[in-house]
Short mmCIF file of C-alpha atoms in Angstrom, two decimals:
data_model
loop_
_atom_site.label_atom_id
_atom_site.label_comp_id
_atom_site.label_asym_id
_atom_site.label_seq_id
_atom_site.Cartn_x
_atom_site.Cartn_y
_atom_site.Cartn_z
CA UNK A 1 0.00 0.00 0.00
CA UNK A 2 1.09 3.40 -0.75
CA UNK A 3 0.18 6.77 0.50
CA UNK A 4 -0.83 8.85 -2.65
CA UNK A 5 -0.53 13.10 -2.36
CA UNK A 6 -1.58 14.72 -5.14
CA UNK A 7 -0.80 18.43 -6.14
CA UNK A 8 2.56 17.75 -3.82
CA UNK A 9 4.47 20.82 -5.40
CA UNK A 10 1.85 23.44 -4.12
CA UNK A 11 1.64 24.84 -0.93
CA UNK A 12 -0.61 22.23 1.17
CA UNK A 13 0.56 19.42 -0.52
CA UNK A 14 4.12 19.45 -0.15
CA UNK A 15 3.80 19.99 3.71
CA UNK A 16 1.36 17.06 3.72
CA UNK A 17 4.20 15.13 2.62
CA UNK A 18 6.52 16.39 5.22
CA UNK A 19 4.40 15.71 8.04
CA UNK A 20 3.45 12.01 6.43
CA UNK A 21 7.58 11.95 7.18
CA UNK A 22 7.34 13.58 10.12
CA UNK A 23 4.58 11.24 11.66
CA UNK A 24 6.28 8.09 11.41
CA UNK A 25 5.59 6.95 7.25
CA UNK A 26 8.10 4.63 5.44
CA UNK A 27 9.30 7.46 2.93
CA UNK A 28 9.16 4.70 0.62
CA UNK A 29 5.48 4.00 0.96
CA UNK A 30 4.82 7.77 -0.14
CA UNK A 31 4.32 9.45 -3.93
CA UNK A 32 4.37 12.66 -3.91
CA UNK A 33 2.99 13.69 -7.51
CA UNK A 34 2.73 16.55 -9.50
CA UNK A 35 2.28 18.09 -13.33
CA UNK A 36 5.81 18.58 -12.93
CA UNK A 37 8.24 16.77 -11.31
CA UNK A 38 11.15 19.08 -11.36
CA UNK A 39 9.01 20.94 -8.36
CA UNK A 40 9.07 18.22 -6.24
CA UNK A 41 12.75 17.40 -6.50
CA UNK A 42 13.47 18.58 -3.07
CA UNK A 43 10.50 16.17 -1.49
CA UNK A 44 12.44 13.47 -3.87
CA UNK A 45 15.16 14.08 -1.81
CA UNK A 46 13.23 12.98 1.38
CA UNK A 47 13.46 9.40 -0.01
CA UNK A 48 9.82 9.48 -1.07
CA UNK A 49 8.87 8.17 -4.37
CA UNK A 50 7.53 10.78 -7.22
CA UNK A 51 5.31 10.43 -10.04
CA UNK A 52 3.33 12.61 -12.77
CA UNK A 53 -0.03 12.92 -11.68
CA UNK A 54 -1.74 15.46 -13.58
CA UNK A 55 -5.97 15.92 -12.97
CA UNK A 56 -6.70 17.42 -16.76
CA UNK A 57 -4.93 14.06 -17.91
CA UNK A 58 -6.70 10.64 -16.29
CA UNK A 59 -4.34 8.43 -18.04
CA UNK A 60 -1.71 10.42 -15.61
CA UNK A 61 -3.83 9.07 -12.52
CA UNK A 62 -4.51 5.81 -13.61
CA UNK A 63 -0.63 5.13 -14.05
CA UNK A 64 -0.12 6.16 -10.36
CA UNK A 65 -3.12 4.91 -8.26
CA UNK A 66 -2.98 1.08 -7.63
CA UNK A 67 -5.02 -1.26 -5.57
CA UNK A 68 -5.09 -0.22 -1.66
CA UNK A 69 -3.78 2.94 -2.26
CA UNK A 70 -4.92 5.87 -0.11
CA UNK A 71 -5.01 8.88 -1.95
CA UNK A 72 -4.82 12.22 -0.49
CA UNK A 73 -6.92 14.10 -2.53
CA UNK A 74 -5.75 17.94 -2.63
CA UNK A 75 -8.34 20.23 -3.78
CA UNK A 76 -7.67 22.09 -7.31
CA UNK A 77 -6.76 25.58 -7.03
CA UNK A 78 -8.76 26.23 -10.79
CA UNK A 79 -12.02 27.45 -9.61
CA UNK A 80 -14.65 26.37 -12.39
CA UNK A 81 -13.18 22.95 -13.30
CA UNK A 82 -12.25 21.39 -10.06
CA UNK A 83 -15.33 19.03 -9.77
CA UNK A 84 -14.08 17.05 -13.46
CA UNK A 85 -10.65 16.93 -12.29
CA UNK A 86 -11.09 15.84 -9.02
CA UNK A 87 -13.88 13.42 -10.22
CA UNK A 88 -10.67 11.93 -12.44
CA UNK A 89 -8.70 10.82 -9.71
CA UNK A 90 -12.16 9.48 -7.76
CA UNK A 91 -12.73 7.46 -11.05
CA UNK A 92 -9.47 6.48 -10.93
CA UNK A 93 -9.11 5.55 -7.33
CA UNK A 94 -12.30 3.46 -7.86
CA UNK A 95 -11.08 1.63 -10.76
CA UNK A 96 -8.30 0.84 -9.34
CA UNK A 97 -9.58 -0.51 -5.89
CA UNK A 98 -7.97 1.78 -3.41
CA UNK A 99 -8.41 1.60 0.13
CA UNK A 100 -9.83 5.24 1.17
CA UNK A 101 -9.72 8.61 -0.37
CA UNK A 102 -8.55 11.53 2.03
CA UNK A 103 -10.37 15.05 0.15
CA UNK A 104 -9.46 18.45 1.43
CA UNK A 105 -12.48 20.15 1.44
CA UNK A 106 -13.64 23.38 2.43
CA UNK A 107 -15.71 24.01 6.50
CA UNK A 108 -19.48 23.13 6.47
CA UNK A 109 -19.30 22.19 2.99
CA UNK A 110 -22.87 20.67 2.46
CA UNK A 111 -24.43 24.06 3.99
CA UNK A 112 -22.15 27.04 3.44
CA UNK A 113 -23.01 29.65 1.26
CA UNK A 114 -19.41 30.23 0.80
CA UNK A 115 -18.60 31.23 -2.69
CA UNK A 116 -16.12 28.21 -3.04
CA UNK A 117 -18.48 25.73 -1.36
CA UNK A 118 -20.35 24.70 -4.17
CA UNK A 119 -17.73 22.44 -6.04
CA UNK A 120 -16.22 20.92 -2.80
CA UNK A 121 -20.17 19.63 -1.68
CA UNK A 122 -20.15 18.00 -5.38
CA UNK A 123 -16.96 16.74 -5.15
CA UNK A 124 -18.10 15.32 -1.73
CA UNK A 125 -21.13 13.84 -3.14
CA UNK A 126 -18.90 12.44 -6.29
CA UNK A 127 -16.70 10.44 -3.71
CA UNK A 128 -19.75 9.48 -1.92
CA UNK A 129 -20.96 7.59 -5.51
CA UNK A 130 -17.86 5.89 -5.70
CA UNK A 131 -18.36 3.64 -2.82
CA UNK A 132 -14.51 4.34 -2.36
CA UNK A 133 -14.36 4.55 1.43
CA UNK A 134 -13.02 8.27 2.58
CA UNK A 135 -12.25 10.97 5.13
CA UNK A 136 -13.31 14.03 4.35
CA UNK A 137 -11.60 16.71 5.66
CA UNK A 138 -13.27 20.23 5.69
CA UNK A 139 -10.46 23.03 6.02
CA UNK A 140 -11.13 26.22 7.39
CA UNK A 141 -9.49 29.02 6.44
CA UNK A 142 -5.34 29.11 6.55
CA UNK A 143 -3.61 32.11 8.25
CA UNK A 144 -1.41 32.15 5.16
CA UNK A 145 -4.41 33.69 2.72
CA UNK A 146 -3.33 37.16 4.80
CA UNK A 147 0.20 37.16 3.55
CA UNK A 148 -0.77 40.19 1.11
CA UNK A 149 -2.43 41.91 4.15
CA UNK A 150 0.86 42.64 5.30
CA UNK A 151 2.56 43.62 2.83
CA UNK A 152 -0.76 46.39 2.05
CA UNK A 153 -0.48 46.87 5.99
CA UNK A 154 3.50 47.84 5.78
CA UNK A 155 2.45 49.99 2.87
CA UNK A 156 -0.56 52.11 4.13
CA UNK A 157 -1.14 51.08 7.64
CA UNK A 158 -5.40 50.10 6.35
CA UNK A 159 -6.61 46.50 5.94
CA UNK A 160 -10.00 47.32 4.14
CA UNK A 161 -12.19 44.59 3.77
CA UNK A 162 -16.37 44.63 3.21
CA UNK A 163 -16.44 41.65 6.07
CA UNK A 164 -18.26 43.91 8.60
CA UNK A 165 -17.80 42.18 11.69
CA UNK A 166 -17.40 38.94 10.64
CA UNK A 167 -15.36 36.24 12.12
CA UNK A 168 -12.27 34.04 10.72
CA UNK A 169 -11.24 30.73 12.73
CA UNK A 170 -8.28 30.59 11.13
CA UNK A 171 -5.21 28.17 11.58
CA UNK A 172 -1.95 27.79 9.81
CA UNK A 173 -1.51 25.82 6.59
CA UNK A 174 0.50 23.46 8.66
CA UNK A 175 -1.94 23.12 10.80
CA UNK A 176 -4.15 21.91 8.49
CA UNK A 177 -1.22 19.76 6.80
CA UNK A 178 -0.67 17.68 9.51
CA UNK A 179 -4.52 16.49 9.61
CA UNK A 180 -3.94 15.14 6.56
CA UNK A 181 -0.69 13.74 7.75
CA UNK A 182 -2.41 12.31 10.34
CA UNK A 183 -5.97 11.19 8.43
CA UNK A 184 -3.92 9.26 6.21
CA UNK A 185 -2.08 7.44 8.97
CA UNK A 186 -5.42 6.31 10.96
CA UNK A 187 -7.25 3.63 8.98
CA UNK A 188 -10.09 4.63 11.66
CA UNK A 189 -10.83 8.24 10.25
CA UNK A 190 -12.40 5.96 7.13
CA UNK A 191 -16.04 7.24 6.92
CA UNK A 192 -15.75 10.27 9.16
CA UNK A 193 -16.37 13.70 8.40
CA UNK A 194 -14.02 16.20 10.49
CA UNK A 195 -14.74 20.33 9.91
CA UNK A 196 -11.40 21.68 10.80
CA UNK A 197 -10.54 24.96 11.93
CA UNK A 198 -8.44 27.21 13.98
CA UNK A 199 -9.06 27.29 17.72
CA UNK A 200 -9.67 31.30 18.01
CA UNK A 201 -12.24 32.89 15.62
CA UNK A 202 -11.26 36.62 15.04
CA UNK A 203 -12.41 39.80 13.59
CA UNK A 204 -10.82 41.55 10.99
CA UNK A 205 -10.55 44.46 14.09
CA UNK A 206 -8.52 41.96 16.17
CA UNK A 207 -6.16 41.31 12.31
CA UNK A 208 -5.51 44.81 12.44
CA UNK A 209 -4.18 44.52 16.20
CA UNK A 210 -2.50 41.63 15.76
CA UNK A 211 -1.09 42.96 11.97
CA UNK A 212 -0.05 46.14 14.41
CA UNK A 213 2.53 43.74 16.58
CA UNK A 214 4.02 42.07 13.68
CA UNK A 215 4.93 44.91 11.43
CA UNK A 216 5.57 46.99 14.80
CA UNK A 217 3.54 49.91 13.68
CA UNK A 218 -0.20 50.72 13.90
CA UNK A 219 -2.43 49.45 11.47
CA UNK A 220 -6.45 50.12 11.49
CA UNK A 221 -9.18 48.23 9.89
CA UNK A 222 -11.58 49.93 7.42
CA UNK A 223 -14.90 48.31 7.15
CA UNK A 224 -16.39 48.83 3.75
CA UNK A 225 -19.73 48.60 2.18
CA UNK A 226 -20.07 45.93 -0.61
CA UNK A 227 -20.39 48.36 -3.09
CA UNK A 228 -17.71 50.57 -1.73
CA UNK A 229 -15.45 47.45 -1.22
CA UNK A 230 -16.17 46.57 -5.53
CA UNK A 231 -15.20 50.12 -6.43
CA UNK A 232 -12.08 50.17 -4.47
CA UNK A 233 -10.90 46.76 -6.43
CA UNK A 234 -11.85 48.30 -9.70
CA UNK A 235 -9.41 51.41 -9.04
CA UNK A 236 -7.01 49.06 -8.51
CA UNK A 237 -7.02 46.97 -11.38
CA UNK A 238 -9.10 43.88 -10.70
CA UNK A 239 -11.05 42.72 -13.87
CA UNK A 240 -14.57 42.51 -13.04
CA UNK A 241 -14.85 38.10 -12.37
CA UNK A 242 -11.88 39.03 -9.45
CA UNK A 243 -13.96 41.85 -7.90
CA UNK A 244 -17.37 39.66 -8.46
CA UNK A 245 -15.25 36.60 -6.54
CA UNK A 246 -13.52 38.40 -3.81
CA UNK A 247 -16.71 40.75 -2.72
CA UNK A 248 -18.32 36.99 -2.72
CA UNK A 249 -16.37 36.12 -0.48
CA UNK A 250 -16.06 38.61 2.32
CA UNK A 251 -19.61 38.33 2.45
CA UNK A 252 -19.38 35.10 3.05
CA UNK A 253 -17.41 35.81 6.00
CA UNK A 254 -19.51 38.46 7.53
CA UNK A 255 -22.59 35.99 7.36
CA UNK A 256 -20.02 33.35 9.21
CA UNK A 257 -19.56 30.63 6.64
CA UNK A 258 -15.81 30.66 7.92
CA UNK A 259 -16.43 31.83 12.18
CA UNK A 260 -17.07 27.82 13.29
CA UNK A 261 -14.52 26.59 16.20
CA UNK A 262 -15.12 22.90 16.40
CA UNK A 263 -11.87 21.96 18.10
CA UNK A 264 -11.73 18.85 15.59
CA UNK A 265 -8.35 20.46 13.86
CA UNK A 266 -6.66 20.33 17.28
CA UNK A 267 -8.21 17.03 18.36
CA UNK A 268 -6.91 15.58 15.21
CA UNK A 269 -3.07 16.59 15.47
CA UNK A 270 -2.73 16.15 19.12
CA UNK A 271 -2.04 20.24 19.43
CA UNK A 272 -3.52 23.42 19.62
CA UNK A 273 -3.72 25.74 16.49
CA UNK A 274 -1.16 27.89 15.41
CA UNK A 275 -2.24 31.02 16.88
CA UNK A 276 -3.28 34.38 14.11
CA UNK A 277 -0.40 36.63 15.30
CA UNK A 278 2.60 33.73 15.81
CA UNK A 279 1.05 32.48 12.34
CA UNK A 280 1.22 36.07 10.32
CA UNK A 281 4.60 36.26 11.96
CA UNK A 282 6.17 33.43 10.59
CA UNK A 283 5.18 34.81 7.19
CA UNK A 284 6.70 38.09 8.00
CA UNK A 285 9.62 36.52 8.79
CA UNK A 286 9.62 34.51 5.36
#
């Protein structure tokens, strides 16, 4: 049996890989895969094996997936076509009798109006027709997704944001890492459904505060209208689908679709959650 992670060379993936390591795995009994595998040289180096595994390409997955795999499923970052490529590598993993199927997926999936919730609750459903056995694994939102904010903080002092009061459990994309790590290392998370988030739900009031001890100067949050929040994106640039998506999505968050503290991500890697202001430090310091 192996332990399959796809999409190893982006950000999630190649620290699910490490913490597989980390954890206790046979290097040997991991592929790490990717379009490309010149960017996954340095997880080569770990002793783990590599392989192409590309999701617009099936015959790609069917060459890598073999019978009592488990394959860490990594959520596409193309928004629009992630339910046919990650319904590839479910075909695939069916076809070729794996064991379980580990999917990152994104919190309260099934009920969230969360603009991105849509195509993880049919990939969810997709892996439920399978009959592949799985662990689904809804992520809340990583600490890393503010590294811009602190560059624009350093710049003007003013995170703006149309999130009103809204709050963010969020938890570091190690954090969430290691629960895969971990999922795929415990046949008894098959069939269980874990909504994972960061321990601490925050405003974007308490971001500013917490922005304001990392950069060591004093940074404010400016709560803007929807409407006022679209027009400041189109003076910056933003073609109209970015400004549609992002405006989507910070009301999402002031409605709460990202606010939930389970305690299932700490349960789950035996630790608290990376905390917001040790997390957005360690990307300052990066």
């Amino acid at each position: 049996m192996s332990i399959i992670v796809t999409a190893a060379s982006g950000h999630l993936g190649r620290l699910v890989v490490e913490a597989l390591i980390e954890r206790g795995a046979d290097p040997g009994s991991v592929i790490a895969t990717s379009r490309d595998l010149t960017r996954i040289e340095d997880l080569a180096a770990l002793g783990v094996r590599t392989a192409v595994l590309d999701y617009s390409r099936p015959s790609t997955i069917a060459d890598v997936i073999g019978a009592g795999d488990v394959v860490v499923l990594i959520s596409s970052d193309a928004v629009g076509q992630r339910v046919a490529q990650h319904t590839a590598v479910i075909d695939a993993s069916a076809a070729a009798g794996a064991s379980r199927i580990i999917y990152t997926s994104v919190l309260d999936a099934g009920r969230s109006d969360l603009i991105l919730a849509p195509e993880h609750k049919a990939t969810e459903e997709a892996i439920a027709a399978s009959g592949v056995p799985a662990t689904i694994l809804r992520n809340g939102w990583y600490t890393e997704n503010y590294a811009t904010a602190i560059d624009v903080a350093r710049q003007s002092g003013v995170i703006a944001a149309s999130v009103g009061d809204g709050r963010v459990a969020s938890a570091s994309r190690r954090d969430f890492a290691e629960a895969a790590a971990a999922a795929a290392l415990d046949d008894e998370t098959a069939g269980r459904v874990f909504e994972l988030s960061g321990n601490v739900a925050w405003t974007h009031a308490e971001l500013a505060d917490a922005l304001t001890d990392v950069i060591g100067a004093p940074v404010r949050y400016q709560a803007l209208s929807t409407d006022e929040h679209a027009a400041s994106l189109r003076a910056a640039g933003l073609d109209e689908g970015t400004v549609a998506f992002v405006v989507a999505l910070d009301a999402g968050i002031r409605d709460g679709a990202l606010a939930h503290t389970s305690g299932e991500l700490e349960a789950l890697i035996g630790r608290p959650t990376t905390p917001l202001a040790e997390g957005l430090a360690a990307i300052a310091a990066q």
